[in-house]
Coordinates of C-alpha atoms in Angstrom, one line a residue:
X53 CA 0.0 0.0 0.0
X54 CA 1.4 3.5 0.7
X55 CA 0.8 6.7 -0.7
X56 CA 1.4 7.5 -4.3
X57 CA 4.3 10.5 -5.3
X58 CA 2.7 13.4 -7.1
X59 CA 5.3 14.5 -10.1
X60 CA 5.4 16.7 -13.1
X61 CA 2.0 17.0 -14.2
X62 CA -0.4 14.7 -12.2
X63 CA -3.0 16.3 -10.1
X64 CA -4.2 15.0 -6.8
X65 CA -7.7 14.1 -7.6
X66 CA -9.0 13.7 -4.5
X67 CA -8.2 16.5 -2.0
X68 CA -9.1 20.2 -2.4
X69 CA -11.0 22.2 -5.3
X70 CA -12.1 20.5 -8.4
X71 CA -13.3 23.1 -11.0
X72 CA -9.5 24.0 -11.4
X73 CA -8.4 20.5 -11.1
X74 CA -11.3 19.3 -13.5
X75 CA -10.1 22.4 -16.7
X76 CA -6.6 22.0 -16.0
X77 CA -6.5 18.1 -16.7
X78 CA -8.8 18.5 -19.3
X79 CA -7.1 21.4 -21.2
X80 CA -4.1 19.2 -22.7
X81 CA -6.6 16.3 -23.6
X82 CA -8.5 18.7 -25.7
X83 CA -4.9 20.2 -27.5
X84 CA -3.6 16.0 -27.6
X85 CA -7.3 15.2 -29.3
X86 CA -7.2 18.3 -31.8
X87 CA -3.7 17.2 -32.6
X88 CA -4.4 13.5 -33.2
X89 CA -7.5 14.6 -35.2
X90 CA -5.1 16.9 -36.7
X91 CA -2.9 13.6 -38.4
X92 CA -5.8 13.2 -40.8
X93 CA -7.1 17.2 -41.2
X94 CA -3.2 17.5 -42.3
X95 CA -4.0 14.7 -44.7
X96 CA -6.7 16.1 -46.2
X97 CA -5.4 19.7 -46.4
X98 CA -2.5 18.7 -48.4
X99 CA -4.2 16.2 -50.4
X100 CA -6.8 19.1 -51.4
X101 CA -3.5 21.4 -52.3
X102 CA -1.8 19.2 -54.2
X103 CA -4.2 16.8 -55.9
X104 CA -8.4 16.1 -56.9
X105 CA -11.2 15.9 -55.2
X106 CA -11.4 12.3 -55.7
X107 CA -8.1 12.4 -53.8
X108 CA -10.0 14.3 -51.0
X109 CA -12.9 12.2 -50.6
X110 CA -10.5 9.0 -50.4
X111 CA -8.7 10.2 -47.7
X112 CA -11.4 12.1 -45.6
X113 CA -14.6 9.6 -45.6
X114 CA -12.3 6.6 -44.0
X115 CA -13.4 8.1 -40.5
X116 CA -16.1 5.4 -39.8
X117 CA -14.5 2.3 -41.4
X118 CA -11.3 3.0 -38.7
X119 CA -13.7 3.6 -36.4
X120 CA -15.5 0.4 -36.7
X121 CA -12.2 -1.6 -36.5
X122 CA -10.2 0.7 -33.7
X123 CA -13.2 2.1 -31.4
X124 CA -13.5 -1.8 -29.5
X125 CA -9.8 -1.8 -28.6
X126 CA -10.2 2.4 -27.7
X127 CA -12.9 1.2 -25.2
X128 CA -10.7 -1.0 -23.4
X129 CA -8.1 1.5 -22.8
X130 CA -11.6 3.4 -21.0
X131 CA -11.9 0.2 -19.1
X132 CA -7.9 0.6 -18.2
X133 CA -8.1 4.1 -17.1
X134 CA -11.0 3.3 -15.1
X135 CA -9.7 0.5 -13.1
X136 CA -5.7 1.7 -12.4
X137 CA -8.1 5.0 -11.1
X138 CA -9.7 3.4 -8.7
X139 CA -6.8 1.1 -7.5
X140 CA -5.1 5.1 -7.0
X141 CA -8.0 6.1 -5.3
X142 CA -7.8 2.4 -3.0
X143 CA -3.9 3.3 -3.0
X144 CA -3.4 -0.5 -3.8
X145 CA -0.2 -0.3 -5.5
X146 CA 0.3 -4.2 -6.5
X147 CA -2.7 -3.9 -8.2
X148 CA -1.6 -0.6 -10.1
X149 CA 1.4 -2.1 -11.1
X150 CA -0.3 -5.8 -11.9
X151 CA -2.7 -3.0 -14.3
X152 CA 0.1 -1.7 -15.9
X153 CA 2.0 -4.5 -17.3
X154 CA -1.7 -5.9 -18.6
X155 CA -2.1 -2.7 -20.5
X156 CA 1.1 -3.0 -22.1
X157 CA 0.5 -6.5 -23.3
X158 CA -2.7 -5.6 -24.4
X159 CA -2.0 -2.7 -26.4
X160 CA 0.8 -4.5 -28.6
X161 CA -1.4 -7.2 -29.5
X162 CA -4.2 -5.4 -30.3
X163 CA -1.9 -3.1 -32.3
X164 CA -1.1 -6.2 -34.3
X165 CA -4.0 -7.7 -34.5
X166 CA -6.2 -4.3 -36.1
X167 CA -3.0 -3.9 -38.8
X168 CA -4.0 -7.6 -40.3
X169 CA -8.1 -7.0 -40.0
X170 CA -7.2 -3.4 -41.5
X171 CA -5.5 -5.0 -44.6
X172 CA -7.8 -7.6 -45.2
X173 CA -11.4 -5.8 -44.2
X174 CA -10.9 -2.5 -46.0
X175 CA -12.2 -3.6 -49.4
X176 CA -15.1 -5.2 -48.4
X177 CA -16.2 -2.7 -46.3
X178 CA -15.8 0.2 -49.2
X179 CA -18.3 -2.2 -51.1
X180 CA -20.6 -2.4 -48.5
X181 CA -20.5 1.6 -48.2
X182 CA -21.1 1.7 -52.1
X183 CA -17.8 3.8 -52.3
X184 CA -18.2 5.3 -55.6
X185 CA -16.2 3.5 -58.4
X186 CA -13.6 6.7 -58.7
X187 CA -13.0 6.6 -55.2
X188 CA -12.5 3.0 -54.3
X189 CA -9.2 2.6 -55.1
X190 CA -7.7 5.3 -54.0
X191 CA -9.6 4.8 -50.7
X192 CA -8.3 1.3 -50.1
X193 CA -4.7 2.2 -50.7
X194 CA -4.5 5.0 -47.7
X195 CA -6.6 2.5 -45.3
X196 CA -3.7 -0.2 -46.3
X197 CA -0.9 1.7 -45.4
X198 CA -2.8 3.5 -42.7
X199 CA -3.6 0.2 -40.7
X200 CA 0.2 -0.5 -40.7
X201 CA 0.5 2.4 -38.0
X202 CA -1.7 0.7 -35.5
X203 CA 0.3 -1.0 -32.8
X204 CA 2.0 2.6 -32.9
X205 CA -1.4 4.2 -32.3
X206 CA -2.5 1.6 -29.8
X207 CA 0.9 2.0 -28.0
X208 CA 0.1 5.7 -27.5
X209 CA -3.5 5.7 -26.4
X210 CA -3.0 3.1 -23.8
X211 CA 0.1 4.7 -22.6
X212 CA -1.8 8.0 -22.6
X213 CA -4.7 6.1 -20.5
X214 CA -2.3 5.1 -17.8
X215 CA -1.2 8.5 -17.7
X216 CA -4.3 9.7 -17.7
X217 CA -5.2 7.7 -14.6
X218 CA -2.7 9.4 -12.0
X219 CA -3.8 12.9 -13.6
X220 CA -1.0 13.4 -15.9
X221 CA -2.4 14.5 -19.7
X222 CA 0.8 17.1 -20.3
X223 CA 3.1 14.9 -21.3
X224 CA 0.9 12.6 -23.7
X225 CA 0.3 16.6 -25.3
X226 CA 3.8 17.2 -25.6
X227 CA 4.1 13.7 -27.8
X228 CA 1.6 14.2 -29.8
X229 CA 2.9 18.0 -30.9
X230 CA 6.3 16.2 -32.2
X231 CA 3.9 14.1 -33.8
X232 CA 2.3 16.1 -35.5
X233 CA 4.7 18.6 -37.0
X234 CA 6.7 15.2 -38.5
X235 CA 3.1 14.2 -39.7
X236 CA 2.9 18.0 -41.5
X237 CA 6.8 18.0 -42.9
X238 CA 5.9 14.2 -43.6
X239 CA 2.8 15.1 -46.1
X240 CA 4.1 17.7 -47.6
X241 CA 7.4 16.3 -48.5
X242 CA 5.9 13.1 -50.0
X243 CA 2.8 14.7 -51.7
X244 CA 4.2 17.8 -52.8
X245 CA 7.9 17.2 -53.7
X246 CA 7.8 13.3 -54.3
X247 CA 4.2 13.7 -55.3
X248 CA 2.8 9.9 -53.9
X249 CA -0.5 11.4 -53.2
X250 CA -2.6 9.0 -51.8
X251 CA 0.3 7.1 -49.9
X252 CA 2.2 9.7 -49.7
X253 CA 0.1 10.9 -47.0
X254 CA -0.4 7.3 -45.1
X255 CA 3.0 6.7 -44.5
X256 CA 3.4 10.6 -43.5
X257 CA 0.4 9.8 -40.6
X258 CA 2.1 6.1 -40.4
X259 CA 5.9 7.4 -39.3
X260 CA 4.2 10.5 -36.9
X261 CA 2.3 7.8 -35.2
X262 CA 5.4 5.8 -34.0
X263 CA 7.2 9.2 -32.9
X264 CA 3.9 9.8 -30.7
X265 CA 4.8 5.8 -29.9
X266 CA 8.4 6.2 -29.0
X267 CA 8.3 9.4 -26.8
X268 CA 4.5 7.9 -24.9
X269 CA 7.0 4.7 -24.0
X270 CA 10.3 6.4 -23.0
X271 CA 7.7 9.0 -20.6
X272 CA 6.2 5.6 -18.9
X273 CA 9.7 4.2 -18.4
X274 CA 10.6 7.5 -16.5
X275 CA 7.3 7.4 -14.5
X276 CA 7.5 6.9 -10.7
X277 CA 6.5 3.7 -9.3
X278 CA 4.0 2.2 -9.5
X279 CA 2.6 3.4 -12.8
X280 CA 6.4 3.0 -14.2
X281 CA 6.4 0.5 -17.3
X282 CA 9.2 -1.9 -16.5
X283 CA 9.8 -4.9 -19.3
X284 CA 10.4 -7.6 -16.4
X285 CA 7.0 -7.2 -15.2
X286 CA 5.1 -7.5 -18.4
X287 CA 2.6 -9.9 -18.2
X288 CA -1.5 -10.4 -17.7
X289 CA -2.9 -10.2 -14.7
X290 CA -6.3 -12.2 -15.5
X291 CA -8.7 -10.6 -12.6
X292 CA -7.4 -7.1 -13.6
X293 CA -7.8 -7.9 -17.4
X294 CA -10.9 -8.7 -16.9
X295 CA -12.1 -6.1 -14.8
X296 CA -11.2 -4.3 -17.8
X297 CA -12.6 -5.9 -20.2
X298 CA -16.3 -5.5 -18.0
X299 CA -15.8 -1.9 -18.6
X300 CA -14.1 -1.5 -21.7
X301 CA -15.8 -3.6 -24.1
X302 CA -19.1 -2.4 -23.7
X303 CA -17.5 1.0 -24.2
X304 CA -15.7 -0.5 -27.1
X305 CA -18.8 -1.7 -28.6
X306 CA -21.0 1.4 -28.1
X307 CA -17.9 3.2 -30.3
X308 CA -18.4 0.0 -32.8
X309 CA -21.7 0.2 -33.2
X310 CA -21.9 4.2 -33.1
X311 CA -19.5 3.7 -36.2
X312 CA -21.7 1.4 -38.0
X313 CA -24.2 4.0 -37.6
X314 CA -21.9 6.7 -39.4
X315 CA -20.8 4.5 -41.9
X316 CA -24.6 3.8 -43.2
X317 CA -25.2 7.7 -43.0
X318 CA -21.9 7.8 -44.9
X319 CA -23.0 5.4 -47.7
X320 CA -25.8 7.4 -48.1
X321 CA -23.5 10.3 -48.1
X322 CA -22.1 8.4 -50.9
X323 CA -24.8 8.7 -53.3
X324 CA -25.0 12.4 -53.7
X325 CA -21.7 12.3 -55.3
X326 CA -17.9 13.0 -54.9
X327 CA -18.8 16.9 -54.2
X328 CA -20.9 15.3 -51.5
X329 CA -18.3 13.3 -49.6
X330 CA -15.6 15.6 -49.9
X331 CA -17.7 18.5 -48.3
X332 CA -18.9 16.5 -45.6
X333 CA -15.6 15.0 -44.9
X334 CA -14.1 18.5 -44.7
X335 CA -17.1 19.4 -42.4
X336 CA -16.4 16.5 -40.0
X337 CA -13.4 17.4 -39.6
X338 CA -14.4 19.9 -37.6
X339 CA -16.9 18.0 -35.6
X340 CA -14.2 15.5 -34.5
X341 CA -12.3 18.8 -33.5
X342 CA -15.3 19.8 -31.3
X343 CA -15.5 16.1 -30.2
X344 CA -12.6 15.7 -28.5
X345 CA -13.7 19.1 -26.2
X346 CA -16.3 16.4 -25.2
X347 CA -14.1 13.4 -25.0
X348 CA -11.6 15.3 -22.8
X349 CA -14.4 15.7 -20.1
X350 CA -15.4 12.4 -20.2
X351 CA -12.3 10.9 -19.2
X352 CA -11.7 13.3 -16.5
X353 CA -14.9 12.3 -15.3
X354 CA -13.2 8.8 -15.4
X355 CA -10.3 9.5 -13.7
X356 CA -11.5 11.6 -11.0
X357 CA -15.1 9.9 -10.4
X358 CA -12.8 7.0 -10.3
X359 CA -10.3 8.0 -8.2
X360 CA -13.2 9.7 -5.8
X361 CA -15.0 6.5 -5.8
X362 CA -11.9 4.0 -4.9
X363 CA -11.7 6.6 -2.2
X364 CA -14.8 6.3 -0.9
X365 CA -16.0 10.2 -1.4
X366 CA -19.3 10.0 -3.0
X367 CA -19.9 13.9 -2.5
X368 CA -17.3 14.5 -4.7
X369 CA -18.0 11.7 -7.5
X370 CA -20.9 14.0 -7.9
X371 CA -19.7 17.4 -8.1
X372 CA -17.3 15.9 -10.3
X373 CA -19.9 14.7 -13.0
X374 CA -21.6 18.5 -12.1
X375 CA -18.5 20.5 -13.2
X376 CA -17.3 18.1 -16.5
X377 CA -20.9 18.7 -18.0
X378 CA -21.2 22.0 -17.7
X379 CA -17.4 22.4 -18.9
X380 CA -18.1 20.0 -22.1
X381 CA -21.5 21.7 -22.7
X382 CA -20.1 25.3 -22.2
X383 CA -16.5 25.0 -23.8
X384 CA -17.9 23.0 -26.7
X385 CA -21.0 25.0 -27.7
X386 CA -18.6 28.0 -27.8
X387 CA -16.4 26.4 -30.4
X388 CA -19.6 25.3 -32.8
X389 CA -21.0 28.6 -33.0
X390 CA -16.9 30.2 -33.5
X391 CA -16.7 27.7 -36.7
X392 CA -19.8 28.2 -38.2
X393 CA -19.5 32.5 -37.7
X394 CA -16.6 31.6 -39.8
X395 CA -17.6 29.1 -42.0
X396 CA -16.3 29.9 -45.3
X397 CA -13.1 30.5 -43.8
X398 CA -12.7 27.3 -42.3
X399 CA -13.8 25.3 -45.3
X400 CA -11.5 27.0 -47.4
X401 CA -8.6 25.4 -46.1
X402 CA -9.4 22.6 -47.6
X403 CA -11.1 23.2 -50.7
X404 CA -12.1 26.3 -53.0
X405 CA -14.5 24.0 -54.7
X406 CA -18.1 25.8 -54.8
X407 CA -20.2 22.6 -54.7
X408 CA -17.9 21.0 -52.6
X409 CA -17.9 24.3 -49.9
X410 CA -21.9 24.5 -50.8
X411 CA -22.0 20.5 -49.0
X412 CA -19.8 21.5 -45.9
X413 CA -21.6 24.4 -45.0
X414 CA -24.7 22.9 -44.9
X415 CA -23.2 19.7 -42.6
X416 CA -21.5 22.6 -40.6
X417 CA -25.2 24.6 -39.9
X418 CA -27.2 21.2 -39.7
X419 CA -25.1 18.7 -37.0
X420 CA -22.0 21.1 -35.9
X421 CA -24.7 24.1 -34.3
X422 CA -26.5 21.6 -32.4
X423 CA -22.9 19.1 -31.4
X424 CA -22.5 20.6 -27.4
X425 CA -26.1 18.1 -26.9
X426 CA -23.9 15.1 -27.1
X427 CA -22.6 16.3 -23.8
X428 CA -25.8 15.1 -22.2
X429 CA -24.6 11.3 -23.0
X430 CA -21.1 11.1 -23.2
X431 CA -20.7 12.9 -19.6
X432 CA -23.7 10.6 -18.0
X433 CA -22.2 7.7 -19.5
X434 CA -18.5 7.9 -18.5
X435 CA -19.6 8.4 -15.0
X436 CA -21.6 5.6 -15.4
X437 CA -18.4 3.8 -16.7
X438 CA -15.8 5.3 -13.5
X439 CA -18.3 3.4 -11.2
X440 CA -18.2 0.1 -12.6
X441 CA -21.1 0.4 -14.9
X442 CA -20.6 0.1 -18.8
X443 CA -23.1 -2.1 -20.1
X444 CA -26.2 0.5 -19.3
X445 CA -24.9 3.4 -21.1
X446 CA -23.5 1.2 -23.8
X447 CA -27.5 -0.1 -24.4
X448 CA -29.3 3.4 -24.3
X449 CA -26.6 4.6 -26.6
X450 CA -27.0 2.4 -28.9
X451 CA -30.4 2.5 -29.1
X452 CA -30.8 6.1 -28.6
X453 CA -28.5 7.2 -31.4
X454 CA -27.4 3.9 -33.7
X455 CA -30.6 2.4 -34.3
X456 CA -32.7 5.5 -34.6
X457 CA -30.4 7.1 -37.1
X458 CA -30.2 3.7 -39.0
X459 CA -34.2 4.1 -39.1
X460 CA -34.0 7.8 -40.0
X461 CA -31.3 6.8 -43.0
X462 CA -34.2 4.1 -44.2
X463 CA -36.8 6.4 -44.6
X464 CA -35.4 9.9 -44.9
X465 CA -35.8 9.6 -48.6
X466 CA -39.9 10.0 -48.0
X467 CA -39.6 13.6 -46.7
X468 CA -37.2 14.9 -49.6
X469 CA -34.1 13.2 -50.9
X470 CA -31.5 16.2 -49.6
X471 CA -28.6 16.6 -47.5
X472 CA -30.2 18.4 -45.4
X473 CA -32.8 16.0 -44.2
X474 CA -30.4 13.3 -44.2
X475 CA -28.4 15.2 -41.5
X476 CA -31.1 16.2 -39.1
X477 CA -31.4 13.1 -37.4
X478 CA -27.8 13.9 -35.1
X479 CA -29.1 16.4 -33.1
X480 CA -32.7 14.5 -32.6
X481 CA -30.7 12.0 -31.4
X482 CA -28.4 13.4 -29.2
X483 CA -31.4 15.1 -27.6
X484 CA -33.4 12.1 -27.2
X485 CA -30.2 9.7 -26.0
X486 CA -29.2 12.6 -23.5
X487 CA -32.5 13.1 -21.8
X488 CA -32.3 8.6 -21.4
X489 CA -29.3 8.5 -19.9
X490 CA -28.8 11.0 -17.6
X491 CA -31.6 9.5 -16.1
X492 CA -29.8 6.4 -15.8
X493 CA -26.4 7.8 -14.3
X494 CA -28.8 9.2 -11.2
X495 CA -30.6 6.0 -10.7
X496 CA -26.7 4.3 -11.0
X497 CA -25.6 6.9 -8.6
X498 CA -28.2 6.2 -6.5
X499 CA -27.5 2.1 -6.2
X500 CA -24.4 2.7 -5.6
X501 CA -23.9 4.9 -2.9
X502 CA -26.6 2.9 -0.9
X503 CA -23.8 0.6 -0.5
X504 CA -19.7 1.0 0.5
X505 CA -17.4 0.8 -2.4
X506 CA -16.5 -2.7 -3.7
X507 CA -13.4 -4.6 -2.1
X508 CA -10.8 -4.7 -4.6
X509 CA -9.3 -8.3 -5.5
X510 CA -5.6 -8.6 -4.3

């Protein structure tokens, strides 16, 4: 047992003020999410510079098939956080350390394991997404290469998870800035000077993501016991690994089938046209920008509801879930209405294309005005998560948003075949999912403060 040193940038989660605590842990997982987002916007940009719009559309509608394929394995490194979080909280340090060397295994082999589904799934899927015939190709060939990056990119998100746990989201920034200036040089000297295009691009995002690799590993080496990654102690621990896996997968599945959702709204993306896909893709963009304002909240809801709960401080579990909605919702809705003041702006850096700007601005003013909503969930369910229960929020979600919008995408056609109407349905659902499981998270709240926090296994 024993107390825990506090160094460099972790925050002690459960003494003194949170609102403070809450934005400044937050602040570099927003910057680290707009940077990794950044890996394909740089794609994008220079492949709108520097070649067609086929080019564009190739590279920027892959969003939900690497979704689909990396979102379970994403989850898991939720489930990760959450656990090592409350061991902090517990101050059991055997089981932080058991924690650690799981997540190392883990994220090697799923690393592995997405790079062969990558290369053989991304074909089919194209076809199922009725990729249009001057896209295909070009589409397949960046999610090839792309897919070879993955044990890079599942190196860093773990690592950044157990990071994440004792507080610490500076350093995980600072990777990902190297990152992404080699992804930028990267691009532009294979597109523009050696002029690969297409691949020139991948192995630009390919190369970054093992810098963002290298640096998350040597940080975790010079971490203080016991979060420090140490080779001779890498091994599973099965109770912890699966204690993991409880929390994660659900939250790895909800990402799944959230995905699948996208990618049915993306086939029918599809069928307006290149013009069509390239101006949503430069749209969303700057939803997954926006996203990750959301995404940063919800894993400081994690990490300190976690930590809170391990330590037996329900009060603050609950102020903690208070402060990282209103943040998410506040800081969030701010940024959608800043990007769609300046829309043409904003879409110009990618294209110049009128039909193509003509698409993104109506995605922009249709699902980017309304984004903050998803707040509602994505908050509720995380705290659900940081108390032990994934499975609910995974359910409502996935009712709540995947199968209503895979109605909607049935049936939209009946009320006028436009973009416009095949958009609407993401802000209906984020309302209606919101309203469900916020609901939940107080009933879960509830249960579980009627009782003591669970023993932890030894």
């Amino acid at each position: 047992m024993g107390t825990i040193a506090k160094k460099g940038g972790q925050v002690d989660m459960i003494h003194g003020p949170l609102f403070g605590k809450i934005l400044t842990f937050s602040i570099p997982l927003i910057a680290s999410g707009i940077l990794q987002q950044s890996f394909n916007a740089v794609d994008v940009a220079v492949i709108g510079r520097y070649s067609t719009t086929q080019a564009i559309a190739a590279v920027g509608s892959n969003g939900p098939i690497i979704s689909i394929l990396v979102n379970l394995f994403l989850g898991i490194a939720v489930g990760a956080n959450a656990v090592i979080a409350t061991y902090l909280g517990q101050r059991h340090n055997d089981a932080v350390r058991r924690s650690v060397a799981t997540v190392a295994v883990i994220s090697l082999a799923s690393g592995f394991l997405l790079m062969g589904l990558g290369s053989l799934l991304a074909r089919p899927i194209l076809e199922l997404m009725s990729a249009p015939a001057d896209v295909i190709d070009l589409a397949e060939e960046y999610l090839t290469i792309f897919f070879c990056g993955m044990p890079f990119m599942m190196i860093y998100n773990f690592g950044s998870a157990i990071m994440r746990s004792v507080g610490d989201t500076k350093l995980p920034f600072y990777a990902l800035v190297v990152g992404t200036v080699c992804n930028l040089i990267l691009d532009w000297l294979f597109v523009a000077v050696f002029g690969l295009g297409v691949a020139g691009v991948a192995w630009g995002t390919v190369i970054a993501t093992g810098v963002n690799a290298a640096i998350i590993v040597y940080f975790l080496m010079r971490e203080p016991d016991p979060i420090t990654l140490k080779l001779t102690r890498w091994k599973v621990s099965g109770p912890d690994l699966r204690k993991m896996l409880k929390i994660g997968v659900p939250a790895g599945l909800q990402g799944m089938v959230f995905s699948i959702s996208n990618l049915f709204i993306q086939s029918a993306i599809n069928g307006f046209g290149a013009d069509a896909i390239a101006g949503s893709a430069a749209a969303l963009t700057y939803e997954a920008y926006c996203y990750y304002i959301v995404s940063a909240f919800c894993a400081a809801t994690i990490a300190f509801a976690g930590q809170n709960y391990g330590a037996g401080q329900p009060a603050r579990c609950k102020r903690v879930v208070l402060i990282s909605m209103f943040y998410s919702m506040a800081i969030c809705g701010v940024c959608n209405m800043l990007i769609i003041w300046q829309d043409k702006a904003c879409i110009g850096l990618f294209t110049h294309d009128p039909e193509v700007m003509r698409y993104a601005s109506m995605r922009l003013h249709t699902v980017l005005l309304f984004q903050s909503l998803a707040s509602t969930y994505e908050i509720s369910g995380a705290y659900m998560r940081a108390l032990g229960y994934s499975l609910t929020p995974m359910l409502l979600t996935v009712f709540g948003t995947c199968v209503l919008r895979l109605g909607w995408v049935s049936i939209f056609e009946r009320f006028g075949h436009t973009f416009h109407n095949l958009l609407i349905i993401y802000p209906i659902t984020w309302s209606i999912t919101g309203t469900v499981v916020i609901i939940a998270a107080l009933i879960v709240q509830h249960k579980v403060f009627k009782k003591k926090p669970r023993a932890v296994e030894a």
